[in-house]
Coordinates of C-alpha atoms in Angstrom, one line a residue:
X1349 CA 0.0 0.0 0.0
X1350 CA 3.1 2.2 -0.5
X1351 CA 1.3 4.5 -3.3
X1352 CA -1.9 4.4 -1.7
X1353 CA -3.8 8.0 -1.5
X1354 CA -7.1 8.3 -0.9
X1355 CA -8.8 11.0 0.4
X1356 CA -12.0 11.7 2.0
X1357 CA -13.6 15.0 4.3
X1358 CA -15.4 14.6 8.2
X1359 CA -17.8 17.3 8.3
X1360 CA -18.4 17.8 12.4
X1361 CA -22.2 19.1 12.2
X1362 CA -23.2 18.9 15.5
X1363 CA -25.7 16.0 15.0
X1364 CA -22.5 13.9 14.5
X1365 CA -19.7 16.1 16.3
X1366 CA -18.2 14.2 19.2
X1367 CA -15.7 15.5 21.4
X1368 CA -12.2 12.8 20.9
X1369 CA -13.5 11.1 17.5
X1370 CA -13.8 12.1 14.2
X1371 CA -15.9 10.1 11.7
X1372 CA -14.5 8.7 9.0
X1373 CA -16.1 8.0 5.3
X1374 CA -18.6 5.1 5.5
X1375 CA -17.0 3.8 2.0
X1376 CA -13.9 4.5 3.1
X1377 CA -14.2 2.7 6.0
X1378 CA -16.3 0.0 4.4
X1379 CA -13.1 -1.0 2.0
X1380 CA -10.0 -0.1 4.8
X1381 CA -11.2 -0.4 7.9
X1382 CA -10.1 -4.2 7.9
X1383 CA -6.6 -3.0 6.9
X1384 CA -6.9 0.0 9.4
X1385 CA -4.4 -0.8 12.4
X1386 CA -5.6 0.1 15.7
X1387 CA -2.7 3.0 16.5
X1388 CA -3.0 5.3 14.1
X1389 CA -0.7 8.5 13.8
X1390 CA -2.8 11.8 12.4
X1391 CA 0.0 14.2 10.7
X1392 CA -0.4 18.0 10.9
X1393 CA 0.7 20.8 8.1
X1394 CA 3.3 21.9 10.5
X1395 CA 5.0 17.7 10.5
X1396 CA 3.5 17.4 14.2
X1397 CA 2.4 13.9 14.5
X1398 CA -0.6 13.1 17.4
X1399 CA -1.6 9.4 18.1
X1400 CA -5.3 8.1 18.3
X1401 CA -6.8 5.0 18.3
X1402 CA -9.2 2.8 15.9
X1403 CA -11.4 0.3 16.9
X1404 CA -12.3 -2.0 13.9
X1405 CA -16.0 -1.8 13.1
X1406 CA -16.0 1.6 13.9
X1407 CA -16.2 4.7 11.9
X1408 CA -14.4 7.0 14.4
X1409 CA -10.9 7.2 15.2
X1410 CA -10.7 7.7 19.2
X1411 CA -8.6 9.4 21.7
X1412 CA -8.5 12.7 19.9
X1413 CA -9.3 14.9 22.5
X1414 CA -6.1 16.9 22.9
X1415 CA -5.5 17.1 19.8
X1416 CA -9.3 18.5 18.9
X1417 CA -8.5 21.0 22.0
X1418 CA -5.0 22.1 20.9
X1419 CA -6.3 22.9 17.4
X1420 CA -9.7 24.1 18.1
X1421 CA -11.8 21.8 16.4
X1422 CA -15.4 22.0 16.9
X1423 CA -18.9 21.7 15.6
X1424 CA -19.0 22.9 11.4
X1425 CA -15.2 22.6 11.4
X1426 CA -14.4 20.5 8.3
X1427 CA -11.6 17.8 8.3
X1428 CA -9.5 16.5 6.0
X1429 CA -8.0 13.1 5.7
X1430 CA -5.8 11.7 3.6
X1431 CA -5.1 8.4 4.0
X1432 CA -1.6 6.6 2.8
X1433 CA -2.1 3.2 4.0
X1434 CA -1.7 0.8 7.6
X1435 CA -1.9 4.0 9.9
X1436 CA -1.1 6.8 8.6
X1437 CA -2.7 9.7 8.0
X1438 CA -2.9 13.5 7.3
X1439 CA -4.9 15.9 8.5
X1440 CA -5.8 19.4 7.7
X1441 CA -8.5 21.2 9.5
X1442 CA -11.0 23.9 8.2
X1443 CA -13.1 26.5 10.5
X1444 CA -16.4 27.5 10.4
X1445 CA -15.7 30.4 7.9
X1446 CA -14.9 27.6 5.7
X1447 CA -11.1 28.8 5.7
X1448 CA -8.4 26.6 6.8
X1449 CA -6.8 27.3 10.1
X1450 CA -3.5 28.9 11.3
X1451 CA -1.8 25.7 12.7
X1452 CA 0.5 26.9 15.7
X1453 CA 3.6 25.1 15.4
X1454 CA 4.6 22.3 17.8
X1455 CA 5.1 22.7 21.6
X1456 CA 5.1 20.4 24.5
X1457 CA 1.8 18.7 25.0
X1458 CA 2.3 19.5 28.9
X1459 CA 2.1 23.0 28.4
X1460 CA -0.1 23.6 25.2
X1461 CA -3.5 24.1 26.8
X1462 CA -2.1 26.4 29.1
X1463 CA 0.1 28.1 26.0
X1464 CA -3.3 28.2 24.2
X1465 CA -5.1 30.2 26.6
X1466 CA -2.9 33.4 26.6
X1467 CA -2.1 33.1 22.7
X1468 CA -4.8 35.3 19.9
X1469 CA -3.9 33.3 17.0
X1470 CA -5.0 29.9 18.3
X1471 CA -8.8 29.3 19.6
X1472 CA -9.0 29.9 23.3
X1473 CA -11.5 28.8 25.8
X1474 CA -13.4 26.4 27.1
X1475 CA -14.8 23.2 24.2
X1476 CA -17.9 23.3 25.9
X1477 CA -20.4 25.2 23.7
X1478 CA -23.9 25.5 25.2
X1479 CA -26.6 25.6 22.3
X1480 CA -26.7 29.1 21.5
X1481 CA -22.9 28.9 20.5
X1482 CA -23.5 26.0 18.3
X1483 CA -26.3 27.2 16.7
X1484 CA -23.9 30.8 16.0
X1485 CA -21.3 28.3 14.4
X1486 CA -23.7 26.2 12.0
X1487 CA -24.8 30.2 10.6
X1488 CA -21.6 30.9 10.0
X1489 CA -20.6 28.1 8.3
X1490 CA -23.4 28.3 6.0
X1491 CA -23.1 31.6 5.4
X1492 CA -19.9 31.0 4.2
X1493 CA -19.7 27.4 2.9
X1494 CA -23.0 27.2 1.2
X1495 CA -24.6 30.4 0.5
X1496 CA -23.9 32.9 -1.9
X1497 CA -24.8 36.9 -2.7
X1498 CA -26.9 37.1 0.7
X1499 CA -24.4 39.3 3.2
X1500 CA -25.9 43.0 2.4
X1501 CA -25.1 44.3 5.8
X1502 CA -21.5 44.1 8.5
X1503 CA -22.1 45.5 12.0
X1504 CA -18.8 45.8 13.9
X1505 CA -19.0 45.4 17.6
X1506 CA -17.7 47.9 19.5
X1507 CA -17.9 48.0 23.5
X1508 CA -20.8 50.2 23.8
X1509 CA -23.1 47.7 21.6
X1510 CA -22.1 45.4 25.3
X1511 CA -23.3 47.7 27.9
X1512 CA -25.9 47.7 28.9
X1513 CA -28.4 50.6 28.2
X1514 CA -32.0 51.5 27.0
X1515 CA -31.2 52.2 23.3
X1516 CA -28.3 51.6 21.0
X1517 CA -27.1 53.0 17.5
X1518 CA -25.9 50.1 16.2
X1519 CA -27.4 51.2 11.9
X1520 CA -27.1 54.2 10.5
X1521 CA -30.4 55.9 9.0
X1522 CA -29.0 55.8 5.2
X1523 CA -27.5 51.7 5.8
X1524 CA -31.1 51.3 6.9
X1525 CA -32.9 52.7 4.1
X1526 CA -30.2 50.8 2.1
X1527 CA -31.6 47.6 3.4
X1528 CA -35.0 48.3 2.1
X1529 CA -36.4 49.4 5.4
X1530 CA -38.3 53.4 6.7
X1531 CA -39.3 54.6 9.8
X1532 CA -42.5 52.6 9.4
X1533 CA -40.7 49.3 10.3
X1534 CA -41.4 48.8 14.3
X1535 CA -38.7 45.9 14.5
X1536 CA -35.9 43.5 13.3
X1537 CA -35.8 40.0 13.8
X1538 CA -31.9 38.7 13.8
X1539 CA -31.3 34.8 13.6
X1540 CA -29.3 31.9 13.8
X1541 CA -30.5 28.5 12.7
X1542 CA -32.9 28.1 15.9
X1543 CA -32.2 30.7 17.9
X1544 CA -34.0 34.6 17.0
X1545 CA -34.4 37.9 18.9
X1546 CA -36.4 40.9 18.5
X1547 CA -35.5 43.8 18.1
X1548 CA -37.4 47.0 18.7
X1549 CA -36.7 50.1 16.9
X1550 CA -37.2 53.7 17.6
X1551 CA -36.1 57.1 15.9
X1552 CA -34.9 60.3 17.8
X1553 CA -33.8 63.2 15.2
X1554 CA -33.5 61.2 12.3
X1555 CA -31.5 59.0 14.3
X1556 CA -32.6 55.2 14.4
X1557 CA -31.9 52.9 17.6
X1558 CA -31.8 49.3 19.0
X1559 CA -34.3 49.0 22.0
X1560 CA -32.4 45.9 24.7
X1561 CA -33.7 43.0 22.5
X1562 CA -29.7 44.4 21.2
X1563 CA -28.4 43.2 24.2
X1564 CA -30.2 40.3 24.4
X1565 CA -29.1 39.4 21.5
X1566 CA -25.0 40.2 22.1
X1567 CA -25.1 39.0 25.1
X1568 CA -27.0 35.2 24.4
X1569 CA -24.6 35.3 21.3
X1570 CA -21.5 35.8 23.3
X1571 CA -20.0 38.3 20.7
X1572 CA -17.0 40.2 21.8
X1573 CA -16.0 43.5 21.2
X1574 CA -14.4 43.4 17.5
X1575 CA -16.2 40.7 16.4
X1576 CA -18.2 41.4 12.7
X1577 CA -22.1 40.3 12.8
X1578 CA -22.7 40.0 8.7
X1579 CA -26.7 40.6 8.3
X1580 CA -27.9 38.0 5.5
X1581 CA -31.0 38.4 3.6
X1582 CA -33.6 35.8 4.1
X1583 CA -37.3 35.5 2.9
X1584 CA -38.7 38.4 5.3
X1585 CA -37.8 41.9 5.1
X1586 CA -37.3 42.3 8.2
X1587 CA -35.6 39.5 9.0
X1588 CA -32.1 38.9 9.3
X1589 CA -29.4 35.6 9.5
X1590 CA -26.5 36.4 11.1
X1591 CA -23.1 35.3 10.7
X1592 CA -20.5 36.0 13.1
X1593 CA -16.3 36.5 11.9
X1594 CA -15.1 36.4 15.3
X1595 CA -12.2 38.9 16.3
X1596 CA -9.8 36.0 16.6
X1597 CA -10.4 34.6 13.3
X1598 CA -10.0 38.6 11.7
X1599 CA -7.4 39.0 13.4
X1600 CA -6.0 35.6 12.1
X1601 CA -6.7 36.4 8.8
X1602 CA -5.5 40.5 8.4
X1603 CA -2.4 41.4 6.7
X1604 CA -0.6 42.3 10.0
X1605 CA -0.7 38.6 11.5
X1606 CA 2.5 37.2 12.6
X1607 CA 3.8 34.5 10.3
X1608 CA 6.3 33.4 13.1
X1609 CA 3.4 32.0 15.3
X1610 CA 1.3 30.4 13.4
X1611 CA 1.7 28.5 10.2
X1612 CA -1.3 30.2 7.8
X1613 CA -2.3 28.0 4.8
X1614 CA -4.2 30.0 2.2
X1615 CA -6.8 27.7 1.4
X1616 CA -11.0 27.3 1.8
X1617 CA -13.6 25.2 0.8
X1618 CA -17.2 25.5 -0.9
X1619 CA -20.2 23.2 -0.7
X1620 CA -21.9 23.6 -4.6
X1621 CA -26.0 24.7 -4.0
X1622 CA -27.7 24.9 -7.2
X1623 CA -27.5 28.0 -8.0
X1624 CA -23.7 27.8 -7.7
X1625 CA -24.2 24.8 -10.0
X1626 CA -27.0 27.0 -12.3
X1627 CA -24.6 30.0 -12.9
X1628 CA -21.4 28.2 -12.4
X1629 CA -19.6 30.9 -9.9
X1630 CA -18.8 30.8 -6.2
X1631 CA -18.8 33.3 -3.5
X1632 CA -15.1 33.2 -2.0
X1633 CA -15.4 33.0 2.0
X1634 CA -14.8 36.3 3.6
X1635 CA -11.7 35.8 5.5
X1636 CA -10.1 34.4 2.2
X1637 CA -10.8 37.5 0.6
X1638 CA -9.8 39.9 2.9
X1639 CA -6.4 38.9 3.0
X1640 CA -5.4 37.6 -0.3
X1641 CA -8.5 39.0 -2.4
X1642 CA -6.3 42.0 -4.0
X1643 CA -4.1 40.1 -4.5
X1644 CA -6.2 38.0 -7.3
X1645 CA -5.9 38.9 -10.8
X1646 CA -9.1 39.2 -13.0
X1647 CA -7.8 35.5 -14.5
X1648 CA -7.8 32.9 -12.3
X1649 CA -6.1 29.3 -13.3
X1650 CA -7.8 26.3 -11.0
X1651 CA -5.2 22.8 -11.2
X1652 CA -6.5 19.9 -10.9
X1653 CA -5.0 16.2 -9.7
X1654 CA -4.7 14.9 -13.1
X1655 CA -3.2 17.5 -14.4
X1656 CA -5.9 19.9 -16.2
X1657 CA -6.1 23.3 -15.7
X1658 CA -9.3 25.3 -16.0
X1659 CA -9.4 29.5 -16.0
X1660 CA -11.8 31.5 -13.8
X1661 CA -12.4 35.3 -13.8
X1662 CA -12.8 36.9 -10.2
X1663 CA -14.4 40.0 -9.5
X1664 CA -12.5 41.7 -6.9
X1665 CA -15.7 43.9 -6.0
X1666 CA -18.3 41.5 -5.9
X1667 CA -16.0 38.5 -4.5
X1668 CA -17.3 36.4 -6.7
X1669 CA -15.7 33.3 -8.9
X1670 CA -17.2 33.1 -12.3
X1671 CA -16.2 30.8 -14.9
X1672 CA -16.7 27.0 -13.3
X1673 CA -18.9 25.8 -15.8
X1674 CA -16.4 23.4 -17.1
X1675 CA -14.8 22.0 -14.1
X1676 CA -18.1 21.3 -13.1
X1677 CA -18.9 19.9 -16.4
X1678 CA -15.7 18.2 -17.0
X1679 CA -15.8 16.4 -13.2
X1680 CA -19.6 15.8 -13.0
X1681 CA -20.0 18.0 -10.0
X1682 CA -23.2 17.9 -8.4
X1683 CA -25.4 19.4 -5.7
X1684 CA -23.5 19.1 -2.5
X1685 CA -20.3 18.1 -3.8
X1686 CA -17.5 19.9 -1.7
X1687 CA -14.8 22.0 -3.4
X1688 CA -11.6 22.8 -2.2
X1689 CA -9.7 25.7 -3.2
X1690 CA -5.7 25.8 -2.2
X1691 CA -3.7 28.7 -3.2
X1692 CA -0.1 28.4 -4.2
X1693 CA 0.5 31.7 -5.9
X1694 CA 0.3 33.8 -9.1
X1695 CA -3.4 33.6 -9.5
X1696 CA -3.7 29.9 -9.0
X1697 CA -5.2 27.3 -7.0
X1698 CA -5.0 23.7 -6.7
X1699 CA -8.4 22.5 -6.9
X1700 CA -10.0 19.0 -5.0
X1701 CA -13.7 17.8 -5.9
X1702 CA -15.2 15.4 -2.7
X1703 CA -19.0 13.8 -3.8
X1704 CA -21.6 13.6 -1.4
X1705 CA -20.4 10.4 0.4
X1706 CA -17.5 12.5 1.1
X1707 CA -14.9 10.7 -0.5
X1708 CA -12.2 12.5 -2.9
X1709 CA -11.5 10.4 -6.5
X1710 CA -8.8 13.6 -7.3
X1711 CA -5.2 13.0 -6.3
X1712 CA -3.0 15.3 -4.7
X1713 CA -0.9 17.7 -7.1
X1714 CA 2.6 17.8 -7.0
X1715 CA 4.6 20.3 -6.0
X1716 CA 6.9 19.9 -9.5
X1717 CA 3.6 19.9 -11.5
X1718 CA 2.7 22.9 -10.0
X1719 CA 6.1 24.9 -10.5
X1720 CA 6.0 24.0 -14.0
X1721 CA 2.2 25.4 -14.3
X1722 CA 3.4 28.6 -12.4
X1723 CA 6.2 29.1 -14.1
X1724 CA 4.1 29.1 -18.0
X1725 CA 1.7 31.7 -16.4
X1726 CA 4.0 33.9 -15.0
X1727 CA 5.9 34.1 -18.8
X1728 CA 2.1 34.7 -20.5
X1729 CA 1.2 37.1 -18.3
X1730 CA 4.9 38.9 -19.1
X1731 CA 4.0 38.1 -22.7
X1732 CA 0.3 39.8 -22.7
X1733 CA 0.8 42.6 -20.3
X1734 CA -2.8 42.0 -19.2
X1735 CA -2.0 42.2 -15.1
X1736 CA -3.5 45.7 -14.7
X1737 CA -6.9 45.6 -16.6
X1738 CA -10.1 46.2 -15.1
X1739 CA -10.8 43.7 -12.8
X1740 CA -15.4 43.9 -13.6
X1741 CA -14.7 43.5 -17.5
X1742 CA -16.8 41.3 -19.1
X1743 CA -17.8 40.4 -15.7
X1744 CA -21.7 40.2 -15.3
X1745 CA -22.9 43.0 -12.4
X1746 CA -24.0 42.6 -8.9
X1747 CA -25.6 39.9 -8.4
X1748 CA -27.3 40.2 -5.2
X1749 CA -29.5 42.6 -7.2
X1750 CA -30.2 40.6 -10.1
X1751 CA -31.1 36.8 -8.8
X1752 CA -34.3 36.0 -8.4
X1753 CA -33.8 32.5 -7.8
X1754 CA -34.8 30.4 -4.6
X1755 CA -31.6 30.3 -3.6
X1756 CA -31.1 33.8 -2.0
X1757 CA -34.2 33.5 -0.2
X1758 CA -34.5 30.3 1.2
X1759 CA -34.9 30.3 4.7
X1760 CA -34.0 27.1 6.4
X1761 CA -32.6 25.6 3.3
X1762 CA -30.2 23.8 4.9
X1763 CA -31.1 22.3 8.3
X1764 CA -29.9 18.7 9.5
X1765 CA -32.1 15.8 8.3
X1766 CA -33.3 15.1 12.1
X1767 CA -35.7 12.7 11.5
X1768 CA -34.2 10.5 9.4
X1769 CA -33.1 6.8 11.0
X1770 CA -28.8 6.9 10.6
X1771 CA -27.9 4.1 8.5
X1772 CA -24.2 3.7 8.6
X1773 CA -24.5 1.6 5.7
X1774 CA -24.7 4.3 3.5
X1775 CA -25.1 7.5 4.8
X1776 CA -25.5 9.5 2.2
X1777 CA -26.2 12.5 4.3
X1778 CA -23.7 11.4 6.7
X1779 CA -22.8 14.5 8.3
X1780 CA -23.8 16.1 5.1
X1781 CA -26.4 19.1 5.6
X1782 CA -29.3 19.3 3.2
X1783 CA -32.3 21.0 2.3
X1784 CA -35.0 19.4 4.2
X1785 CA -36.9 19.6 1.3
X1786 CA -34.5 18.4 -1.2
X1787 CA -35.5 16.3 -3.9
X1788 CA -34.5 12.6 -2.9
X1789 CA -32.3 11.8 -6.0
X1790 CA -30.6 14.9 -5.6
X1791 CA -29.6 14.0 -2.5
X1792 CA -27.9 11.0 -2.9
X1793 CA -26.2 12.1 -5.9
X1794 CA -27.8 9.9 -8.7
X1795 CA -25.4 11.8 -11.3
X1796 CA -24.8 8.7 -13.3
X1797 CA -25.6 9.5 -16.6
X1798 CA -28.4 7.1 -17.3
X1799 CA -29.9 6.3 -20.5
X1800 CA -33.8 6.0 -19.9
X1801 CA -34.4 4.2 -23.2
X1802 CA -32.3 1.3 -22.6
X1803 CA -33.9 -2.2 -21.4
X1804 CA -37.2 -1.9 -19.1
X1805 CA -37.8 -1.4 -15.5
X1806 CA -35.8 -4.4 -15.0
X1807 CA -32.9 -2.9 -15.9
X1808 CA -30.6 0.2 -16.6
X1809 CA -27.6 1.9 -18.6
X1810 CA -25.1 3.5 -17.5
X1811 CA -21.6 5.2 -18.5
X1812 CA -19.0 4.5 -16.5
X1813 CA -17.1 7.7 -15.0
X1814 CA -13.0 8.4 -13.8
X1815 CA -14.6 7.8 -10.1
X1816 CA -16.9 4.1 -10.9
X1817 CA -13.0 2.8 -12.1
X1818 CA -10.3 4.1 -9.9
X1819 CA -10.9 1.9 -7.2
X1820 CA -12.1 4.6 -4.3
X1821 CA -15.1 3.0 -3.2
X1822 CA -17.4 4.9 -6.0
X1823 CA -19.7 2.2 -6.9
X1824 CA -22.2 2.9 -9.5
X1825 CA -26.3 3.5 -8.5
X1826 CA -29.1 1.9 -9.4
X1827 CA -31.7 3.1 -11.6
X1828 CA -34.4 4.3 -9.3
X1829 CA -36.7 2.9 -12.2
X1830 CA -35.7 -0.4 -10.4
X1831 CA -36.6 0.1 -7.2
X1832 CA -39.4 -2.2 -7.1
X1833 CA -36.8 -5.0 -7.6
X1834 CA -34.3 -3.9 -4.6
X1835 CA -36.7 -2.7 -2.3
X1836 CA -36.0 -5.2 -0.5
X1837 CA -32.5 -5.4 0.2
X1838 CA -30.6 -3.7 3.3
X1839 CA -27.5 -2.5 4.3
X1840 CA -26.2 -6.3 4.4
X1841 CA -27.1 -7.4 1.4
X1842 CA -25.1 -9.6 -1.4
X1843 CA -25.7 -9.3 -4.8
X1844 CA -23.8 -11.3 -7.9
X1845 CA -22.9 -9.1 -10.5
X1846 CA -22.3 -11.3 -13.6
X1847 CA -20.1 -10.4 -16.1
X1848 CA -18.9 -12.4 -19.2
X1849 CA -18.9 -15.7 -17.3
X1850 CA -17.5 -14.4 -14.2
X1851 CA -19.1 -13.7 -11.1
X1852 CA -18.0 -10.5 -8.7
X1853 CA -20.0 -10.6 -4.9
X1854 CA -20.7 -6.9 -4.0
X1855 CA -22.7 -5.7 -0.9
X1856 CA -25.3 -2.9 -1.3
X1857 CA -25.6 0.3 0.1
X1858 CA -29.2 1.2 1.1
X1859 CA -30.9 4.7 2.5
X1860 CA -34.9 5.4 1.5
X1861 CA -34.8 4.5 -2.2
X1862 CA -31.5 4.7 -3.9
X1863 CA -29.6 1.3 -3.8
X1864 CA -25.3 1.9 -4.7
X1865 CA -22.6 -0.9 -5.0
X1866 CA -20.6 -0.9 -2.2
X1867 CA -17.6 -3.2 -0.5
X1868 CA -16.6 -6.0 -3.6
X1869 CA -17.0 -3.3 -6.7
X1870 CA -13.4 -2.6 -6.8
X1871 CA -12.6 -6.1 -6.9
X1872 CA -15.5 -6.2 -9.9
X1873 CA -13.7 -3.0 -11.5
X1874 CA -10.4 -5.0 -11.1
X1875 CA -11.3 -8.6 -12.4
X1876 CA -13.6 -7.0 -15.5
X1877 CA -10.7 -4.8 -16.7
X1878 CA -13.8 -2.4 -17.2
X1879 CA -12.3 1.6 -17.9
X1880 CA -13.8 5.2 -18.0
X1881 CA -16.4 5.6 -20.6
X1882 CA -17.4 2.3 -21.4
X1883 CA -21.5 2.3 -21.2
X1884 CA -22.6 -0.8 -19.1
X1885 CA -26.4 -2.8 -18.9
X1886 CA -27.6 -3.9 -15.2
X1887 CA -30.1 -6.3 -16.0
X1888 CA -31.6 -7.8 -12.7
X1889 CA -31.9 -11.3 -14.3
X1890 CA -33.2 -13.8 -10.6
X1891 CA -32.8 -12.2 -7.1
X1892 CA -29.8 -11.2 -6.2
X1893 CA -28.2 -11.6 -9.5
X1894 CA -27.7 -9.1 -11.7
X1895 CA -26.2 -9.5 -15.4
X1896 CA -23.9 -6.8 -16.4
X1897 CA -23.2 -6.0 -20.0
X1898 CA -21.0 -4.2 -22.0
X1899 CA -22.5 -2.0 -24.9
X1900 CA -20.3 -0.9 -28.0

């Protein structure tokens, strides 16, 4: 397993977020965890190793709790693995403003809570988040990992919005007609997820004012003086979701930080909605852009594991990422798919695709691959003298004021599926956060381009993609037009797969009514010598068998 990589993303909501553990992939774990040893060693950026501890049959790696402290991991922080075989693994750790963190370099685990407390660049305080907390964490992170165009408003907290009093100017007059509002609006509602206040408002010489539903609200929030409250647009006028960039992170994040404390990796992450999908263009997280945003260039080169490269425009005054149509094209990126964004320089980033079961088909690039791309751009741009052109040309306007789509006003488009019975089996939405209205087939990711007119309901065609053949646990779908003839089957159920004379055993993957190939469709892959775009019939042929052929 020397040249093993295969990587995979733990996304800590707080329905799966436990304090020590961090759940790994259920395909992931479904082909490894036999191979998995029980000591495992967890490598940071900075070359720090930790030690934790896997128990087979699990999905967690244990004993983490230091480790989780030290680096401030909590609930909506996203993790990286990447796995390299028998133990090892690497880490890298993204926060709730969907930004990765500044690692502080090593010290002695004696002393590093205690180093912690007293240092600005590394999270401090106490793990334990009472609900309010958690529920100001999940808004952030989908203010900045899944929404886009919806932040109209910053509020900067300054140590008279904390005391208390009977009224506070915390809007001016002209930023509140700028939200749509007069003096005929009464109050404001401000929101998390769960949690909402109300606000009253008043006017005294053209002045407007907070009544103490303010301080309620800054107080049950636990913002701190220079902390930024981003006001989000929701369905209601009057209404308001509220993200919170806390002071630590901005200060993090500003061109002044020290580089000698921490090590800062420019990198952040973007789960696709469909309007992302729809217009092909991304909001860049906050933080991201307020320390490297100027430094962009109206062209934007995205690198990707196998060694494409895709172009971008970014518009410097709308922070926006246009041109993904064809990486999403060209990659078959769907709703819900995570995208990570690394920057190594010159306008560039190195680009990772995960699908919905978390799991990551792209390898990483290398750093040689990457010198060579730099170095070509770098002489082009000499070449065309382009590096000072308007960064809004041929850049479509704001568009905050010109979507109409759902997308902007959804409400609670993004809330934890609750009710839903875990099945470890599958998971789709393992700790993936969807709409709870959703369209089922979205949600599981039934991509697979599948040709309606081929067989009957008995049976389905399909093309095989890069991630069905390179052996990373991405086993192909059924055709929900079959789901009368797997109904049936659970989370431990064998099928035979049956394939010019030679039969493959594979075990299903079950939640509500999609039905994927699981553990034994490598070995399938491997034994048929099948490859990327060959087109494939499933006919179900007696229970549990099912006859796969190849069409030319």
């Amino acid at each position: 397993m020397d040249d093993l990589e295969i990587g995979f993303v733990c996304k800590n909501s707080s329905k799966f977020y436990v304090e020590g553990k961090m759940k790994l992939a259920v395909p992931f774990v479904i082909e490894y965890g036999s191979t998995i040893k029980e000591k495992v060693f967890l490598e940071m950026p900075t070359g720090e190793v930790w030690f934790g501890k896997y128990v087979k049959g699990s999905d967690y790696v244990e004993g983490l709790s230091e480790l989780m402290s030290f680096y401030g991991v909590r609930p909506y922080h996203i993790v990286l693995f990447n796995y390299s075989g028998d133990e090892h693994f690497k880490l890298r750790i993204f926060n709730e403003c969907g930004v990765e963190i500044c690692y502080p370099f090593s010290c002695p685990l004696s002393s590093h809570l205690r180093a912690r407390r007293n240092d600005p660049f590394i999270f401090a305080g106490n793990m334990k988040l009472d609900g309010t907390e958690i529920d100001k964490l999940a808004s952030t992170f989908k203010f900045n990992v899944f929404h886009n165009f919806r932040g109209v408003h910053d509020i900067l907290i300054s140590k008279e919005h904390l005391t208390l009093q009977t009224n506070y100017k915390v809007i001016s007059s002209s930023d509140f007609e700028k939200l749509g509002m007069d003096e005929a609006v009464q109050s404001m509602e401000f929101c998390f997820e769960q949690n909402s206040w109300q606000i009253g408002l008043f006017w005294k010489k053209g002045c407007l004012f907070f009544d103490k539903g303010w301080y309620e609200f800054v107080k049950s929030a636990k913002v701190v003086e220079g902390d930024i409250c981003v006001l989000a647009k929701t369905a209601a006028s009057d209404k308001f979701k509220i993200a919170v960039l806390s002071k630590v992170l901005l200060t993090q994040w500003s061109l002044t930080s020290d580089r000698n404390i921490v090590d800062q990796r420019f990198s952040w992450v973007k789960i696709l909605k469909g309007s992302s999908l729809d217009r092909g263009s991304v909001e860049i997280p906050r933080l991201f852009a307020r320390r490297l945003g100027s430094e962009l260039g109206r062209d934007i080169n995205l690198l990707t594991a196998d060694g494409r490269v895709f172009h971008g425009k970014y518009s410097v005054s709308e922070n926006i990422l246009y041109g993904l149509m064809d990486l999403i094209s060209a990659y078959d990126i769907y709703k819900n798919c995570l995208i990570g964004f690394e920057y190594v320089g010159t306008s560039t980033f190195n680009v990772s695709i995960f699908d919905s079961l978390n799991m990551d088909h792209l390898k990483e690039i290398t750093g040689e691959f990457i010198s060579d791309i730099l170095r070509k751009i770098e002489m082009d741009e000499a070449e065309d003298g382009n590096g000072d052109e308007d960064e809004n040309e041929d850049v479509p306007g704001n568009l905050l004021a010109q979507n109409n789509d759902e997308d902007v006003f959804e409400v609670n488009d993004v809330t934890i599926l609750e009710n839903e019975q875990h099945d470890d089996s599958l998971a789709v939405n393992d700790v993936m956060e969807l709409d709870e209205n959703e369209d089922e087939e979205e949600i599981v990711g039934v991509n697979e381009q599948f040709d309606v007119t081929g067989g009957g309901i008995n049976s389905f065609v399909i093309t095989l993609k890069r991630s069905h053949v390179d052996e990373k646990c991405h086993g192909v779908y059924c055709s929900t037009r079959c789901y009368e003839l797997y109904k049936g089957w659970d989370a431990n159920t064998i099928v035979i797969l049956n394939y010019r004379g030679e039969k493959s055993e594979v075990v299903v993957q079950r939640k509500k009514r999609s039905c994927r190939f699981g553990k034994g469709w490598n070995d399938f892959i491997r034994k048929s010598k099948l490859r990327e775009g060959e087109k494939l019939e499933f006919r179900f042929h007696i229970p549990y068998n099912i006859q796969v052929s190849k069409i030319n």
